[in-house]
PDB file of C-alpha atoms in Angstrom:
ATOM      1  CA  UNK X   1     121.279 123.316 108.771  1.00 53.00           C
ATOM      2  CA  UNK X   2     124.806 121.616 108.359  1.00 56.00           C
ATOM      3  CA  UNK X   3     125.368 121.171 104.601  1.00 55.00           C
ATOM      4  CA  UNK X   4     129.356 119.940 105.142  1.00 56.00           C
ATOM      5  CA  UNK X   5     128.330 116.268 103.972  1.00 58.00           C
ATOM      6  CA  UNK X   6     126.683 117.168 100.797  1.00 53.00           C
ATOM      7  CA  UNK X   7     130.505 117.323  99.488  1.00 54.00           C
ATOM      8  CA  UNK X   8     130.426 113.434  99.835  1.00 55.00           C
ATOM      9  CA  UNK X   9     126.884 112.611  98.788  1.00 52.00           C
ATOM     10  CA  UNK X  10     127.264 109.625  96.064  1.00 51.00           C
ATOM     11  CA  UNK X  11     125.540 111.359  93.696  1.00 45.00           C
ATOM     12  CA  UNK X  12     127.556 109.720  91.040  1.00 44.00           C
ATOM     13  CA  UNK X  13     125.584 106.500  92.219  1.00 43.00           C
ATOM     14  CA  UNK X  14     121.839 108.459  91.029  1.00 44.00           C
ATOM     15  CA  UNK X  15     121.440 105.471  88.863  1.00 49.00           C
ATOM     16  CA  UNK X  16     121.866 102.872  91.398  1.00 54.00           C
ATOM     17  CA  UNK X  17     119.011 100.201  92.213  1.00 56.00           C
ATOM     18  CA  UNK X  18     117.163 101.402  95.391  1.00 63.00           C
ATOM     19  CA  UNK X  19     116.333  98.209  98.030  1.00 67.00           C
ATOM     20  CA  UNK X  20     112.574  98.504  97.703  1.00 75.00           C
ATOM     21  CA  UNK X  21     112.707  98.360  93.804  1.00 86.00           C
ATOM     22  CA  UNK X  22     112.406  96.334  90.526  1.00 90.00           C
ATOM     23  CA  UNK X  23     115.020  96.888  87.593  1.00 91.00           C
ATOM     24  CA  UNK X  24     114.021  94.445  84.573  1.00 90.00           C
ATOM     25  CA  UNK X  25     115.990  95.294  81.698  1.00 93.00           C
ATOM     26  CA  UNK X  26     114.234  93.673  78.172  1.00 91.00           C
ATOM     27  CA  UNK X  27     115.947  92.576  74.488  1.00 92.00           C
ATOM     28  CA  UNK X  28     114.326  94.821  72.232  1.00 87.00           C
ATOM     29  CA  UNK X  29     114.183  92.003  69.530  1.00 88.00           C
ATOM     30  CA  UNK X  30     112.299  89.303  71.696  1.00 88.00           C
ATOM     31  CA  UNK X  31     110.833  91.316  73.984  1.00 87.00           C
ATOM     32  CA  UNK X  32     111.541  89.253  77.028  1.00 92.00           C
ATOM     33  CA  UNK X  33     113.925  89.657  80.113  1.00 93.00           C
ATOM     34  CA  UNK X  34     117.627  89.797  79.970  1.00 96.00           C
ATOM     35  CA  UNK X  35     118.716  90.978  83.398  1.00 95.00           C
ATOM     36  CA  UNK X  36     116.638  91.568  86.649  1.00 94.00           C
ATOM     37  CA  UNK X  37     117.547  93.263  90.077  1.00 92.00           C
ATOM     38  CA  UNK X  38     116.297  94.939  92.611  1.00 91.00           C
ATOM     39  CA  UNK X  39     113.193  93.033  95.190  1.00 89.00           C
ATOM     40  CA  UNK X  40     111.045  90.826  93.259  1.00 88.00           C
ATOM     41  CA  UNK X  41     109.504  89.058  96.070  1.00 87.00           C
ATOM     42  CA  UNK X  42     108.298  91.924  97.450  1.00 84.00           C
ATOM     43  CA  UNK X  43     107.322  93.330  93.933  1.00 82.00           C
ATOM     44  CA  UNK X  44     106.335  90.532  92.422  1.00 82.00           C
ATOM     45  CA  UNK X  45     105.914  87.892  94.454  1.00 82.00           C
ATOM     46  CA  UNK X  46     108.581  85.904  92.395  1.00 85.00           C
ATOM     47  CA  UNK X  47     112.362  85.260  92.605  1.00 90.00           C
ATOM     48  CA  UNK X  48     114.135  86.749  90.117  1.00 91.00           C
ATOM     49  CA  UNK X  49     115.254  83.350  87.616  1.00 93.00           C
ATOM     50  CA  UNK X  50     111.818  82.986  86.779  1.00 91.00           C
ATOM     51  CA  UNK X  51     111.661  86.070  84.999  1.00 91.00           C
ATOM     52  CA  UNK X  52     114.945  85.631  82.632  1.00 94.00           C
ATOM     53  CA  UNK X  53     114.061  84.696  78.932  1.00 94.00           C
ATOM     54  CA  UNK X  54     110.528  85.241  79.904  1.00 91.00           C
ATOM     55  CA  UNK X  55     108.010  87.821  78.303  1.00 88.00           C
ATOM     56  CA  UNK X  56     105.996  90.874  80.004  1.00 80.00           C
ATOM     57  CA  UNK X  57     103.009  89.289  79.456  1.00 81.00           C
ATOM     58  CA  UNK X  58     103.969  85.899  81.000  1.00 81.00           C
ATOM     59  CA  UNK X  59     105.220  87.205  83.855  1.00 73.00           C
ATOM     60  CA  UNK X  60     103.776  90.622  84.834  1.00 73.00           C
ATOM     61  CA  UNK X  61      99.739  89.990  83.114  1.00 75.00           C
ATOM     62  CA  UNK X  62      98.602  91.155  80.373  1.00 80.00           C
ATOM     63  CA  UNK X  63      96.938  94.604  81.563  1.00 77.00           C
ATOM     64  CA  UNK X  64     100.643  95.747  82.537  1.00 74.00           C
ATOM     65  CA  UNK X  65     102.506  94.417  79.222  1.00 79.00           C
ATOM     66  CA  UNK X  66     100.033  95.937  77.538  1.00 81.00           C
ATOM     67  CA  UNK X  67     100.590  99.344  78.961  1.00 78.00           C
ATOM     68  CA  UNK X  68     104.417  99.175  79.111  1.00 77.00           C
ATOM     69  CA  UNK X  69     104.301  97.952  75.220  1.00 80.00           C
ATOM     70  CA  UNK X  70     103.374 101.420  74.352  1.00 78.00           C
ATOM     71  CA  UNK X  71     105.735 103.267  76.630  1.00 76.00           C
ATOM     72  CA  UNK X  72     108.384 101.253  75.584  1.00 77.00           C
ATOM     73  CA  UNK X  73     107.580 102.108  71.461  1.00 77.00           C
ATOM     74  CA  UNK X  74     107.963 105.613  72.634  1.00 74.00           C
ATOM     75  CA  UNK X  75     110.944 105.705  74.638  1.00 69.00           C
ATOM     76  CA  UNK X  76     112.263 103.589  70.866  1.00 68.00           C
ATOM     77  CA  UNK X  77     111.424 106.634  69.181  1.00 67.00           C
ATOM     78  CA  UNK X  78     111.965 109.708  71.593  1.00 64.00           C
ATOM     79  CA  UNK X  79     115.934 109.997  72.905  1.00 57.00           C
ATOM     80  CA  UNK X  80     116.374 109.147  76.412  1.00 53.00           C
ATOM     81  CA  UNK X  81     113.169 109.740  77.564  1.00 51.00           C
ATOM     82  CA  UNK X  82     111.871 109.602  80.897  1.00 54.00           C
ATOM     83  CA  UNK X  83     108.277 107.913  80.930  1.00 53.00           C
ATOM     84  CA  UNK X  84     106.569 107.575  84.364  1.00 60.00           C
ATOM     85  CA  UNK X  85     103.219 105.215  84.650  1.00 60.00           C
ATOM     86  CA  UNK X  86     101.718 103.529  87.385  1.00 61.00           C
ATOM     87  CA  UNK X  87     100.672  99.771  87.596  1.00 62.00           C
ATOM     88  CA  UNK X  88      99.266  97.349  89.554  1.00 62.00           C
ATOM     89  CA  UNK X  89     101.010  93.531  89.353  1.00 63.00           C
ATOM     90  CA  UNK X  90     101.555  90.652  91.464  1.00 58.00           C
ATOM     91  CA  UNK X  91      99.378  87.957  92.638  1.00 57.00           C
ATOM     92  CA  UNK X  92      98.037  90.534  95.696  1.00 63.00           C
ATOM     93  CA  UNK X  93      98.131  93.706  93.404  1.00 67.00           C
ATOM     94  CA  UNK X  94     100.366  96.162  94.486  1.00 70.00           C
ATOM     95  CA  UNK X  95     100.286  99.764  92.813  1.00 72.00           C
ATOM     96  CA  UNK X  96     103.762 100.607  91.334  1.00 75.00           C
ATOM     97  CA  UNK X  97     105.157 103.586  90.136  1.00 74.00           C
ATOM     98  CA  UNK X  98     107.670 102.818  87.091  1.00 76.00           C
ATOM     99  CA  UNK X  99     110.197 104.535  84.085  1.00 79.00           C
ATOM    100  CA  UNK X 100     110.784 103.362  81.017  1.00 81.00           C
ATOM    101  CA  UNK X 101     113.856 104.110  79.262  1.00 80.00           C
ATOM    102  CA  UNK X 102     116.857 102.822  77.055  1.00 82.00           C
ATOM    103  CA  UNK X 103     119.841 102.003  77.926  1.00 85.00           C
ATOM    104  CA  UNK X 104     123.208 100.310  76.126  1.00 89.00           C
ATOM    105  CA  UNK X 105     120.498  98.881  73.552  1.00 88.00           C
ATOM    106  CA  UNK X 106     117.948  97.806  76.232  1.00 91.00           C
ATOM    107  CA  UNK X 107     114.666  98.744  77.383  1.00 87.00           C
ATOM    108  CA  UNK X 108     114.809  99.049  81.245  1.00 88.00           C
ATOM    109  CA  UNK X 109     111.953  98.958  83.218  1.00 86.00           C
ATOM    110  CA  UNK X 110     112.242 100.650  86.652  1.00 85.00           C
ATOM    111  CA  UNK X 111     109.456  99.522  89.152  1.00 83.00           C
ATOM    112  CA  UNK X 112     109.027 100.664  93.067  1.00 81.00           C
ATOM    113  CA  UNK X 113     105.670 100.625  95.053  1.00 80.00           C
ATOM    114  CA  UNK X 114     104.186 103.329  95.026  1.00 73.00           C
ATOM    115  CA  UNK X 115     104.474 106.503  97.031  1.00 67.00           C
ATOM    116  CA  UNK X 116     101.092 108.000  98.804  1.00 65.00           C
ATOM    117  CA  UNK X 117     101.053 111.550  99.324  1.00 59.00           C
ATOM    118  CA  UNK X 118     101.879 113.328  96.488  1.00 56.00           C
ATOM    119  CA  UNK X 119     100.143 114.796  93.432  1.00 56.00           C
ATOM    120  CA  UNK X 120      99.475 112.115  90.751  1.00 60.00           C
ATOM    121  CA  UNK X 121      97.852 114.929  88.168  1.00 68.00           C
ATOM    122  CA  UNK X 122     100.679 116.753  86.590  1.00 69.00           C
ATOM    123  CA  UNK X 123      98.810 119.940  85.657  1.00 76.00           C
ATOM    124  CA  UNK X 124      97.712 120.665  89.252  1.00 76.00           C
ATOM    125  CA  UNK X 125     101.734 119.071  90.213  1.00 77.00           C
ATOM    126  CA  UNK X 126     103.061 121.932  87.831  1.00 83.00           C
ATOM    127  CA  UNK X 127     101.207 124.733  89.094  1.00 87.00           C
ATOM    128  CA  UNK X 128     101.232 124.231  92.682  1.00 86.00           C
ATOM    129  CA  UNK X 129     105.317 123.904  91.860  1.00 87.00           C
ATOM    130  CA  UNK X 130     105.403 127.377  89.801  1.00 90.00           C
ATOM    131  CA  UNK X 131     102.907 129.149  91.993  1.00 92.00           C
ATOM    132  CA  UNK X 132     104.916 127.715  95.545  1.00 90.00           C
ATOM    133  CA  UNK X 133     108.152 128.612  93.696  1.00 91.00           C
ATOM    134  CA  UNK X 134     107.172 132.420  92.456  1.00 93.00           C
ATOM    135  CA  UNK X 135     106.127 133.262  95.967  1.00 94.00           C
ATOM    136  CA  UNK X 136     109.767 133.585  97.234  1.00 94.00           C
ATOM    137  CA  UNK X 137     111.529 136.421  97.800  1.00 95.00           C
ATOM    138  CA  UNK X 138     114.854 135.344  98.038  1.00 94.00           C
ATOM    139  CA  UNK X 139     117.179 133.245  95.911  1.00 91.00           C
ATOM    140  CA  UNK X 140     117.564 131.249  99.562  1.00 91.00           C
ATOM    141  CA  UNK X 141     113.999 130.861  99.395  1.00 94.00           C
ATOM    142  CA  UNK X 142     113.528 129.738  96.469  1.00 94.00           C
ATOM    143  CA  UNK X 143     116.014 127.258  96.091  1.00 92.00           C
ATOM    144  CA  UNK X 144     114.194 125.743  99.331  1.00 92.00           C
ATOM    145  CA  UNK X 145     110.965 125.980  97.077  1.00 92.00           C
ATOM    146  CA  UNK X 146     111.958 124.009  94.611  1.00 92.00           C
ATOM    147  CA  UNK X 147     113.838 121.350  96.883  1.00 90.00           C
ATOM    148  CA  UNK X 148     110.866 120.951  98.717  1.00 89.00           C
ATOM    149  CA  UNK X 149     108.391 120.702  95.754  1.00 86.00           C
ATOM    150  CA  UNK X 150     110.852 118.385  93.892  1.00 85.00           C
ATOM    151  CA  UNK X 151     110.386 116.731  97.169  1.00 82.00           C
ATOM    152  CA  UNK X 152     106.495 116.296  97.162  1.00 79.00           C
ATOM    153  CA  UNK X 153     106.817 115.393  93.618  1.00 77.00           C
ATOM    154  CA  UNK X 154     109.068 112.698  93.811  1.00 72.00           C
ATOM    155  CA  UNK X 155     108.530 111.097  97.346  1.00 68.00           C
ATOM    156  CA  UNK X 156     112.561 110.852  97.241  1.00 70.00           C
ATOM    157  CA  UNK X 157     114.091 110.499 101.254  1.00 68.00           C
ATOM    158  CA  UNK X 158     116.192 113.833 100.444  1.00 79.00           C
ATOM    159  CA  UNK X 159     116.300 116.368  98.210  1.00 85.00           C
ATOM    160  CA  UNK X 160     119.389 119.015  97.709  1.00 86.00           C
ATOM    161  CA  UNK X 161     119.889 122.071  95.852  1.00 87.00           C
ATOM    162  CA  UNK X 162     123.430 122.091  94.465  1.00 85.00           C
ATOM    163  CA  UNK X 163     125.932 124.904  93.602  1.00 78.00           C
ATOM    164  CA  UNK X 164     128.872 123.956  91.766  1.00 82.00           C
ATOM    165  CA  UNK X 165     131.138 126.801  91.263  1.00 78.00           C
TER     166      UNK X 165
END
């Protein structure tokens, strides 16, 4: 395997909108959308102006405001927290996978459809990991272990195990 790209890897850009997904980023006072990016057609089945000044509930139906109300009074109380559910929204319902989390005084709202294939029950998702990982031998082998559970777990395009010296 040639690693001599992963030197210019943009992963400085981690945070960066991907082209299949949602980013709706809330006031925390009115509860209703300040900034959008990312798809919404496809996610939503709605340009993105339609959403600004607008509420959860008005725009993504009340089963999913209801759901991301309580993440989001978490991720108030708990310090950069990374909370994962799974919706369905849209006029023809499409299962999402989204984070909740603040940022710069807003609650943002990360939304991308979501990925078949991998385990959705994190108990069984931890121990496959730990058991898959303690089976290697090698420090080689495990650092392939983990990339390639991370890899199940996430559904990301590529995974890498870094060394920084």
């Amino acid at each position: 395997m040639d690693l001599s790209a992963c030197d210019r890897e943009p992963i400085h850009l981690s945070g960066a909108i991907q082209p299949h997904g949602v980013l709706l980023a809330l006031d925390p006072d009115q509860m209703t959308v300040v900034q959008v990016a990312g798809d919404t057609m496809a996610l939503l089945g709605m340009p993105p102006e339609p959403l600004l000044g607008q509420s959860l509930e008005a725009r993504l139906g009340s089963v999913a405001a209801t759901k991301l109300c309580r993440l989001i009074d978490e991720a108030i109380v708990i310090p950069r927290p990374l909370l994962v559910f799974e919706t369905t929204i849209g006029v023809s319902p499409m299962a999402l996978d989204g984070v909740v989390h603040i940022s710069e005084g807003l609650i943002v709202i990360e939304l991308e459809p979501q990925r078949s294939g991998y385990e959705r029950e994190p108990l069984a998702l931890v121990q496959r990991m730990v058991a898959n990982c303690a089976a290697t031998e090698t420090i080689s082998q495990f650092l392939a272990s983990v990339a390639k559970e991370v890899f199940k777990a996430t559904g990301f395009d590529r995974v890498m195990v870094y060394q920084f010296l």
